[in-house]
Short mmCIF file of C-alpha atoms in Angstrom, two decimals:
data_model
loop_
_atom_site.label_atom_id
_atom_site.label_comp_id
_atom_site.label_asym_id
_atom_site.label_seq_id
_atom_site.Cartn_x
_atom_site.Cartn_y
_atom_site.Cartn_z
CA UNK A 8 0.00 0.00 0.00
CA UNK A 9 1.41 3.38 -1.02
CA UNK A 10 1.67 6.09 1.68
CA UNK A 11 -1.00 8.23 0.00
CA UNK A 12 -3.39 5.25 -0.04
CA UNK A 13 -2.81 4.64 3.68
CA UNK A 14 -3.46 8.35 4.31
CA UNK A 15 -6.69 8.05 2.33
CA UNK A 16 -7.85 5.29 4.66
CA UNK A 17 -6.37 6.79 7.82
CA UNK A 18 -9.68 6.96 9.70
CA UNK A 19 -10.45 3.33 8.89
CA UNK A 20 -6.98 2.31 10.05
CA UNK A 21 -7.34 4.23 13.33
CA UNK A 22 -10.74 2.61 13.95
CA UNK A 23 -9.30 -0.83 13.22
CA UNK A 24 -6.33 -0.35 15.54
CA UNK A 25 -8.62 0.98 18.28
CA UNK A 26 -10.22 -2.47 18.49
CA UNK A 27 -6.95 -3.76 19.95
CA UNK A 28 -5.90 -0.72 22.00
CA UNK A 29 -6.83 -2.10 25.42
CA UNK A 30 -4.64 -5.17 24.84
CA UNK A 31 -1.49 -3.04 25.13
CA UNK A 32 -0.76 -2.11 28.74
CA UNK A 33 1.17 1.08 27.98
CA UNK A 34 0.40 3.92 25.58
CA UNK A 35 3.93 3.69 24.16
CA UNK A 36 3.37 0.04 23.26
CA UNK A 37 -0.03 0.86 21.77
CA UNK A 38 1.47 3.60 19.60
CA UNK A 39 4.37 1.41 18.52
CA UNK A 40 1.98 -1.36 17.50
CA UNK A 41 0.16 1.09 15.24
CA UNK A 42 3.46 2.23 13.74
CA UNK A 43 4.55 -1.37 13.22
CA UNK A 44 1.32 -2.13 11.38
CA UNK A 45 1.87 0.93 9.19
CA UNK A 46 5.38 -0.26 8.46
CA UNK A 47 4.13 -3.72 7.49
CA UNK A 48 1.69 -2.06 5.09
CA UNK A 49 4.35 0.17 3.55
CA UNK A 50 5.75 -0.59 0.07
CA UNK A 51 9.18 -1.69 1.30
CA UNK A 52 11.42 -4.13 -0.55
CA UNK A 53 12.34 -5.77 2.76
CA UNK A 54 10.50 -5.28 6.03
CA UNK A 55 13.33 -6.06 8.40
CA UNK A 56 13.86 -4.16 11.63
CA UNK A 57 16.06 -1.40 10.19
CA UNK A 58 13.94 -0.73 7.13
CA UNK A 59 10.77 -0.75 9.22
CA UNK A 60 12.32 1.69 11.68
CA UNK A 61 13.25 4.05 8.87
CA UNK A 62 9.77 3.79 7.30
CA UNK A 63 7.95 4.59 10.55
CA UNK A 64 10.32 7.37 11.65
CA UNK A 65 12.32 5.61 14.38
CA UNK A 66 16.05 6.31 14.56
CA UNK A 67 16.81 2.69 15.50
CA UNK A 68 14.90 -0.62 15.64
CA UNK A 69 14.95 -0.59 19.47
CA UNK A 70 11.28 0.29 19.92
CA UNK A 71 10.16 -2.33 17.42
CA UNK A 72 12.34 -4.95 19.10
CA UNK A 73 10.82 -4.01 22.45
CA UNK A 74 7.33 -4.48 20.98
CA UNK A 75 8.19 -7.98 19.81
CA UNK A 76 10.37 -9.08 22.73
CA UNK A 77 9.64 -7.31 26.01
CA UNK A 78 6.45 -5.20 25.93
CA UNK A 79 3.41 -6.29 27.92
CA UNK A 80 0.78 -7.66 25.50
CA UNK A 81 -0.75 -11.01 24.61
CA UNK A 82 -0.57 -12.13 20.97
CA UNK A 83 -3.25 -14.77 21.48
CA UNK A 84 -5.65 -12.17 22.86
CA UNK A 85 -4.97 -10.05 19.77
CA UNK A 86 -5.60 -13.13 17.61
CA UNK A 87 -8.97 -13.61 19.32
CA UNK A 88 -9.89 -9.97 18.80
CA UNK A 89 -8.92 -10.29 15.14
CA UNK A 90 -11.19 -13.31 14.77
CA UNK A 91 -14.11 -11.25 16.06
CA UNK A 92 -13.33 -8.65 13.40
CA UNK A 93 -13.28 -11.42 10.78
CA UNK A 94 -16.70 -12.61 11.95
CA UNK A 95 -18.11 -9.10 11.50
CA UNK A 96 -16.49 -8.43 8.13
CA UNK A 97 -16.42 -11.84 6.47
CA UNK A 98 -18.63 -14.17 8.51
CA UNK A 99 -20.86 -16.49 6.49
CA UNK A 100 -22.78 -19.61 7.52
CA UNK A 101 -21.30 -21.41 4.51
CA UNK A 102 -17.75 -20.30 5.43
CA UNK A 103 -14.84 -22.60 4.61
CA UNK A 104 -11.91 -23.11 6.96
CA UNK A 105 -8.75 -24.12 5.10
CA UNK A 106 -5.66 -25.55 6.79
CA UNK A 107 -2.19 -25.50 5.30
CA UNK A 108 1.45 -25.06 6.23
CA UNK A 109 4.22 -22.80 5.02
CA UNK A 110 7.96 -22.50 5.55
CA UNK A 111 10.16 -19.58 6.56
CA UNK A 112 13.73 -20.05 5.35
CA UNK A 113 16.27 -19.25 8.08
CA UNK A 114 20.01 -19.40 8.67
CA UNK A 115 21.60 -20.86 11.77
CA UNK A 116 20.02 -23.01 14.46
CA UNK A 117 19.04 -20.61 17.24
CA UNK A 118 15.65 -19.35 16.03
CA UNK A 119 12.81 -21.24 17.69
CA UNK A 120 11.75 -24.37 15.82
CA UNK A 121 14.33 -24.02 13.05
CA UNK A 122 15.89 -27.15 11.56
CA UNK A 123 16.31 -28.89 8.24
CA UNK A 124 12.79 -29.92 7.24
CA UNK A 125 10.57 -29.89 4.20
CA UNK A 126 9.50 -26.41 3.11
CA UNK A 127 6.62 -26.04 0.68
CA UNK A 128 7.94 -22.55 -0.01
CA UNK A 129 11.22 -23.95 -1.30
CA UNK A 130 9.76 -27.24 -2.56
CA UNK A 131 12.50 -29.22 -0.84
CA UNK A 132 14.20 -29.85 2.51
CA UNK A 133 15.76 -26.63 3.77
CA UNK A 134 16.84 -25.01 7.02
CA UNK A 135 13.61 -23.32 8.01
CA UNK A 136 10.80 -22.79 10.46
CA UNK A 137 7.40 -24.26 9.62
CA UNK A 138 3.99 -22.87 10.51
CA UNK A 139 0.54 -24.42 10.39
CA UNK A 140 -2.06 -21.86 9.33
CA UNK A 141 -5.84 -21.65 9.30
CA UNK A 142 -7.57 -19.42 6.78
CA UNK A 143 -11.20 -18.54 6.19
CA UNK A 144 -12.91 -18.18 2.80
CA UNK A 145 -16.34 -16.71 2.10
CA UNK A 146 -17.88 -14.80 -0.83
CA UNK A 147 -16.60 -11.59 0.84
CA UNK A 148 -12.96 -12.61 0.67
CA UNK A 149 -10.31 -14.77 2.36
CA UNK A 150 -8.16 -14.06 5.41
CA UNK A 151 -5.89 -15.83 7.89
CA UNK A 152 -7.57 -16.83 11.16
CA UNK A 153 -4.81 -18.45 13.20
CA UNK A 154 -1.19 -19.59 13.27
CA UNK A 155 0.86 -22.20 15.07
CA UNK A 156 4.63 -22.56 14.98
CA UNK A 157 5.47 -26.18 14.29
CA UNK A 158 7.93 -27.37 16.95
CA UNK A 159 9.75 -30.48 15.68
CA UNK A 160 10.20 -33.42 18.07
CA UNK A 161 13.92 -32.74 18.48
CA UNK A 162 13.09 -29.22 19.61
CA UNK A 163 10.21 -30.26 21.82
CA UNK A 164 12.46 -32.71 23.71
CA UNK A 165 15.51 -30.45 24.01
CA UNK A 166 15.08 -28.51 27.26
CA UNK A 167 18.19 -26.38 26.75
CA UNK A 168 17.06 -25.13 23.35
CA UNK A 169 13.51 -24.63 24.59
CA UNK A 170 14.75 -22.50 27.47
CA UNK A 171 16.92 -20.32 25.22
CA UNK A 172 14.04 -19.80 22.79
CA UNK A 173 11.57 -19.16 25.64
CA UNK A 174 9.21 -21.97 24.64
CA UNK A 175 6.49 -22.18 27.33
CA UNK A 176 6.56 -25.28 29.53
CA UNK A 177 3.01 -26.19 28.48
CA UNK A 178 3.96 -26.49 24.80
CA UNK A 179 4.34 -30.10 23.71
CA UNK A 180 5.03 -31.69 20.35
CA UNK A 181 1.99 -31.67 18.08
CA UNK A 182 1.66 -32.97 14.56
CA UNK A 183 0.41 -30.52 11.96
CA UNK A 184 -3.05 -32.19 11.87
CA UNK A 185 -3.20 -31.86 15.67
CA UNK A 186 -2.32 -28.18 15.37
CA UNK A 187 -4.99 -27.78 12.69
CA UNK A 188 -7.57 -29.40 14.96
CA UNK A 189 -6.66 -27.10 17.84
CA UNK A 190 -7.00 -24.01 15.64
CA UNK A 191 -10.32 -25.15 14.20
CA UNK A 192 -11.78 -25.93 17.62
CA UNK A 193 -10.64 -22.55 18.93
CA UNK A 194 -12.21 -20.74 15.96
CA UNK A 195 -15.48 -22.57 16.54
CA UNK A 196 -15.41 -21.63 20.21
CA UNK A 197 -14.89 -18.04 19.12
CA UNK A 198 -18.08 -18.26 17.07
CA UNK A 199 -16.53 -18.20 13.59
CA UNK A 200 -19.35 -19.47 11.33
CA UNK A 201 -17.93 -22.37 9.36
CA UNK A 202 -19.78 -25.17 7.60
CA UNK A 203 -16.83 -26.64 5.70
CA UNK A 204 -13.17 -27.54 6.25
CA UNK A 205 -10.68 -28.20 3.47
CA UNK A 206 -6.97 -28.96 3.27
CA UNK A 207 -4.34 -31.04 1.52
CA UNK A 208 -3.17 -34.61 2.13
CA UNK A 209 -1.18 -33.68 5.24
CA UNK A 210 -4.53 -33.10 6.95
CA UNK A 211 -6.83 -35.38 4.98
CA UNK A 212 -4.66 -38.39 5.77
CA UNK A 213 -5.44 -37.94 9.49
CA UNK A 214 -8.57 -39.91 10.46
CA UNK A 215 -8.46 -38.24 13.89
CA UNK A 216 -8.79 -34.80 12.30
CA UNK A 217 -11.60 -35.96 10.02
CA UNK A 218 -13.44 -37.45 12.99
CA UNK A 219 -12.98 -34.29 15.07
CA UNK A 220 -14.50 -32.18 12.29
CA UNK A 221 -17.43 -34.57 11.96
CA UNK A 222 -17.95 -34.66 15.75
CA UNK A 223 -18.18 -30.84 15.68
CA UNK A 224 -20.96 -31.19 13.08
CA UNK A 225 -18.95 -29.61 10.32
CA UNK A 226 -18.33 -31.07 6.89
CA UNK A 227 -14.89 -31.74 5.44
CA UNK A 228 -13.66 -32.07 1.88
CA UNK A 229 -10.05 -33.04 2.48
CA UNK A 230 -7.47 -34.26 -0.02
CA UNK A 231 -6.08 -37.74 0.70
CA UNK A 232 -3.24 -39.87 -0.63
CA UNK A 233 -3.94 -42.16 -3.57
CA UNK A 234 -3.33 -45.22 -1.37
CA UNK A 235 -6.05 -44.33 1.18
CA UNK A 236 -8.25 -47.44 1.66
CA UNK A 237 -12.05 -47.34 1.29
CA UNK A 238 -14.89 -49.73 0.58
CA UNK A 239 -17.43 -49.25 -2.19
CA UNK A 240 -20.00 -51.05 -0.05
CA UNK A 241 -20.13 -51.68 3.68
CA UNK A 242 -18.48 -55.01 4.49
CA UNK A 243 -19.81 -57.46 7.03
CA UNK A 244 -18.13 -57.28 10.44
CA UNK A 245 -18.10 -59.94 13.14
CA UNK A 246 -18.44 -58.92 16.77
CA UNK A 247 -15.70 -59.94 19.23
CA UNK A 248 -16.09 -63.44 20.64
CA UNK A 249 -15.38 -64.47 24.19
CA UNK A 250 -16.01 -68.23 23.72
CA UNK A 251 -12.84 -68.87 21.75
CA UNK A 252 -11.38 -71.36 24.22
CA UNK A 253 -8.35 -69.13 24.52
CA UNK A 254 -7.64 -65.44 24.69
CA UNK A 255 -10.91 -63.53 24.16
CA UNK A 256 -11.19 -61.33 21.10
CA UNK A 257 -11.21 -57.64 21.91
CA UNK A 258 -11.94 -56.07 18.53
CA UNK A 259 -14.47 -56.66 15.79
CA UNK A 260 -13.08 -58.16 12.60
CA UNK A 261 -14.07 -58.39 9.00
CA UNK A 262 -16.18 -61.37 8.04
CA UNK A 263 -14.18 -64.02 6.12
CA UNK A 264 -16.15 -63.41 2.91
CA UNK A 265 -16.18 -59.59 3.22
CA UNK A 266 -14.60 -57.59 0.38
CA UNK A 267 -11.26 -55.99 1.15
CA UNK A 268 -10.75 -52.28 1.16
CA UNK A 269 -9.37 -50.77 -2.05
CA UNK A 270 -7.23 -47.72 -2.56
CA UNK A 271 -9.05 -44.59 -3.68
CA UNK A 272 -6.94 -44.64 -6.86
CA UNK A 273 -8.17 -48.16 -7.67
CA UNK A 274 -11.79 -47.22 -7.01
CA UNK A 275 -11.62 -44.10 -9.18
CA UNK A 276 -9.93 -46.02 -12.01
CA UNK A 277 -13.01 -48.27 -12.15
CA UNK A 278 -15.45 -45.41 -12.72
CA UNK A 279 -17.02 -45.20 -16.19
CA UNK A 280 -16.43 -42.17 -18.45
CA UNK A 281 -20.00 -41.03 -17.85
CA UNK A 282 -19.20 -40.43 -14.15
CA UNK A 283 -17.08 -37.39 -14.96
CA UNK A 284 -18.33 -33.82 -15.36
CA UNK A 285 -16.31 -30.84 -16.56
CA UNK A 286 -16.79 -27.97 -14.12
CA UNK A 287 -15.40 -24.51 -13.52
CA UNK A 288 -15.64 -24.08 -9.76
CA UNK A 289 -13.29 -21.19 -9.05
CA UNK A 290 -11.70 -18.21 -10.73
CA UNK A 291 -7.93 -18.36 -10.34
CA UNK A 292 -5.38 -15.62 -10.85
CA UNK A 293 -4.68 -16.96 -14.34
CA UNK A 294 -8.33 -17.45 -15.27
CA UNK A 295 -11.04 -20.07 -14.65
CA UNK A 296 -10.01 -23.29 -12.91
CA UNK A 297 -11.50 -26.01 -15.11
CA UNK A 298 -11.23 -29.72 -14.26
CA UNK A 299 -13.15 -32.95 -14.68
CA UNK A 300 -14.81 -34.05 -11.45
CA UNK A 301 -16.58 -37.21 -10.27
CA UNK A 302 -17.80 -38.63 -6.97
CA UNK A 303 -19.37 -41.73 -5.45
CA UNK A 304 -20.49 -42.89 -2.03
CA UNK A 305 -17.98 -45.01 -0.14
CA UNK A 306 -17.21 -46.29 3.36
CA UNK A 307 -14.12 -44.86 5.02
CA UNK A 308 -11.62 -47.13 6.76
CA UNK A 309 -10.71 -46.89 10.43
CA UNK A 310 -7.83 -49.14 11.53
CA UNK A 311 -8.73 -51.75 8.95
CA UNK A 312 -12.44 -51.76 9.78
CA UNK A 313 -15.34 -49.93 8.13
CA UNK A 314 -15.86 -46.43 9.45
CA UNK A 315 -18.37 -43.72 8.51
CA UNK A 316 -20.15 -43.46 5.18
CA UNK A 317 -18.92 -40.63 3.00
CA UNK A 318 -18.00 -39.38 -0.43
CA UNK A 319 -14.96 -40.13 -2.54
CA UNK A 320 -14.38 -37.13 -4.80
CA UNK A 321 -11.85 -37.07 -7.62
CA UNK A 322 -10.45 -34.23 -9.72
CA UNK A 323 -8.82 -34.93 -13.08
CA UNK A 324 -6.65 -32.59 -15.14
CA UNK A 325 -7.99 -31.84 -18.62
CA UNK A 326 -4.55 -31.46 -20.21
CA UNK A 327 -3.11 -34.54 -18.43
CA UNK A 328 -5.83 -37.08 -17.52
CA UNK A 329 -3.28 -39.12 -15.56
CA UNK A 330 -3.02 -36.25 -13.07
CA UNK A 331 -5.67 -36.89 -10.42
CA UNK A 332 -6.40 -35.65 -6.92
CA UNK A 333 -8.53 -37.53 -4.39
CA UNK A 334 -10.73 -36.23 -1.57
CA UNK A 335 -12.86 -37.69 1.21
CA UNK A 336 -15.94 -35.91 2.52
CA UNK A 337 -18.48 -36.57 5.26
CA UNK A 338 -21.09 -34.33 3.58
CA UNK A 339 -24.64 -35.64 3.46
CA UNK A 340 -25.65 -38.18 0.83
CA UNK A 341 -27.75 -35.53 -0.95
CA UNK A 342 -24.80 -33.17 -1.52
CA UNK A 343 -24.37 -32.51 -5.26
CA UNK A 344 -21.07 -33.01 -7.06
CA UNK A 345 -20.66 -29.31 -7.87
CA UNK A 346 -20.82 -28.34 -4.19
CA UNK A 347 -18.14 -30.82 -3.18
CA UNK A 348 -16.00 -29.57 -6.05
CA UNK A 349 -16.49 -25.93 -5.03
CA UNK A 350 -15.27 -26.62 -1.50
CA UNK A 351 -12.32 -28.69 -2.69
CA UNK A 352 -11.31 -25.93 -5.11
CA UNK A 353 -11.35 -23.28 -2.38
CA UNK A 354 -8.19 -24.80 -0.90
CA UNK A 355 -6.18 -22.50 -3.16
CA UNK A 356 -7.40 -19.50 -1.12
CA UNK A 357 -5.10 -20.36 1.79
CA UNK A 358 -2.14 -20.40 -0.60
CA UNK A 359 -3.28 -17.01 -1.88
CA UNK A 360 -3.59 -15.72 1.71
CA UNK A 361 -0.04 -16.85 2.48
CA UNK A 362 1.33 -15.31 -0.72
CA UNK A 363 -0.50 -12.03 -0.09
CA UNK A 364 0.52 -11.85 3.56
CA UNK A 365 4.17 -12.50 2.69
CA UNK A 366 4.12 -9.98 -0.13
CA UNK A 367 1.90 -7.26 1.33
CA UNK A 368 2.26 -7.42 5.10
CA UNK A 369 5.68 -8.98 5.74
CA UNK A 370 4.47 -12.28 7.16
CA UNK A 371 7.86 -13.91 6.55
CA UNK A 372 10.09 -10.86 7.00
CA UNK A 373 10.98 -10.98 10.66
CA UNK A 374 14.14 -11.16 12.75
CA UNK A 375 13.10 -12.83 15.98
CA UNK A 376 14.31 -15.93 17.80
CA UNK A 377 11.87 -16.40 20.66
CA UNK A 378 8.56 -18.27 20.76
CA UNK A 379 6.45 -15.33 21.89
CA UNK A 380 8.19 -12.92 19.51
CA UNK A 381 7.42 -15.16 16.54
CA UNK A 382 3.73 -15.31 17.46
CA UNK A 383 3.66 -11.54 18.00
CA UNK A 384 5.03 -10.78 14.56
CA UNK A 385 2.79 -13.33 12.84
CA UNK A 386 -0.25 -11.89 14.62
CA UNK A 387 0.59 -8.31 13.63
CA UNK A 388 1.20 -9.37 10.03
CA UNK A 389 -2.16 -11.19 10.01
CA UNK A 390 -3.82 -8.04 11.37
CA UNK A 391 -2.31 -5.96 8.57
CA UNK A 392 -3.36 -8.47 5.91
CA UNK A 393 -6.89 -8.73 7.30
CA UNK A 394 -7.30 -4.97 7.32
CA UNK A 395 -6.26 -4.85 3.66
CA UNK A 396 -8.68 -7.67 2.86
CA UNK A 397 -11.49 -5.81 4.62
CA UNK A 398 -10.71 -2.67 2.60
CA UNK A 399 -10.73 -4.72 -0.58
CA UNK A 400 -14.05 -6.29 0.39
CA UNK A 401 -15.64 -2.90 1.12
CA UNK A 402 -14.59 -1.44 -2.24
CA UNK A 403 -15.41 -4.42 -4.46
CA UNK A 404 -18.75 -5.99 -5.28
CA UNK A 405 -19.22 -9.20 -3.27
CA UNK A 406 -18.78 -12.39 -5.24
CA UNK A 407 -21.93 -14.42 -5.75
CA UNK A 408 -20.39 -17.48 -4.16
CA UNK A 409 -17.93 -19.62 -6.06
CA UNK A 410 -18.42 -19.82 -9.81
CA UNK A 411 -19.67 -23.08 -11.28
CA UNK A 412 -20.07 -23.83 -14.97
CA UNK A 413 -20.46 -27.15 -16.74
#
């Protein structure tokens, strides 16, 4: 955002920042937070501490460092306040929560959570920090709702490194699906209206996450690996027996003549050509997103036994029919194909949120090493991005839901 544009929206910015004012114990901290947000919104090539200080009129980065390291304020409380703003500006009963992860390339080994690990940003294993993110997509726009720093097992178990990086004692190792579940449950507690949840295979391959979403009476359309087992019809199951003459059986088991589960790739390969429909379900940055889609009812697998009924959804590339993506959904049996496809296609919005927040509000341009400092910067960058998204929403005509053409 150019300085003259920020000046044009100065009153809106002041009103937005005022929503968070009481979270900062001292007026100096409150003022510095506003300046930091302005710096994140400024058209700077790099938003590191020195360039930010220069942009906001500080002689040195000391005040900014104090805001991120030592000042008295709670980043999680600011996150909660931001979610309330999102509800007001973007809330929709058909809202879609999208979970994803991103990497922040780093040098050295001192920054909290940093190690050699896979980075989607780089597309390979790099020295980086990883974050699990939750975004929110509605016809009014898309914004980031929450963030969790992924703390690898080696870090979680290393008390010396934890102490140096000021990782709270209560923080334990969590997988990315577990972090996603925690963020979703918190957003629901906050009252964020959300009917759907989407995400890639990292999250779809977790039955625990799928079950948690279903238990909360939300619907998921989550990508899964091609090897994920399902049944095309519910197999017969035998109850545990106690009269075995030996050790009693503790678990049900498949009946001897029951069909075995098949991979989703095998099931989709058996579908006839007539099962596929060509749909445009989203408008991407490079134009309409057009794919062939198909779906069928299946039975999900839980530890080798039949689980809940659901949908198997498949997306096929038009230019390369061998390129397929697979999704599982717990949506009702009356849900039409186009609606499942719309939700699946909205997963790109979290990638767009991440790209926008990195490019427009400095999400990845920080110089902090501590746990609380990382969450403070990420929260402030999310605030800046959300304010921009709200401005964009107020000046553009609302979309009439996702586009769908056959």
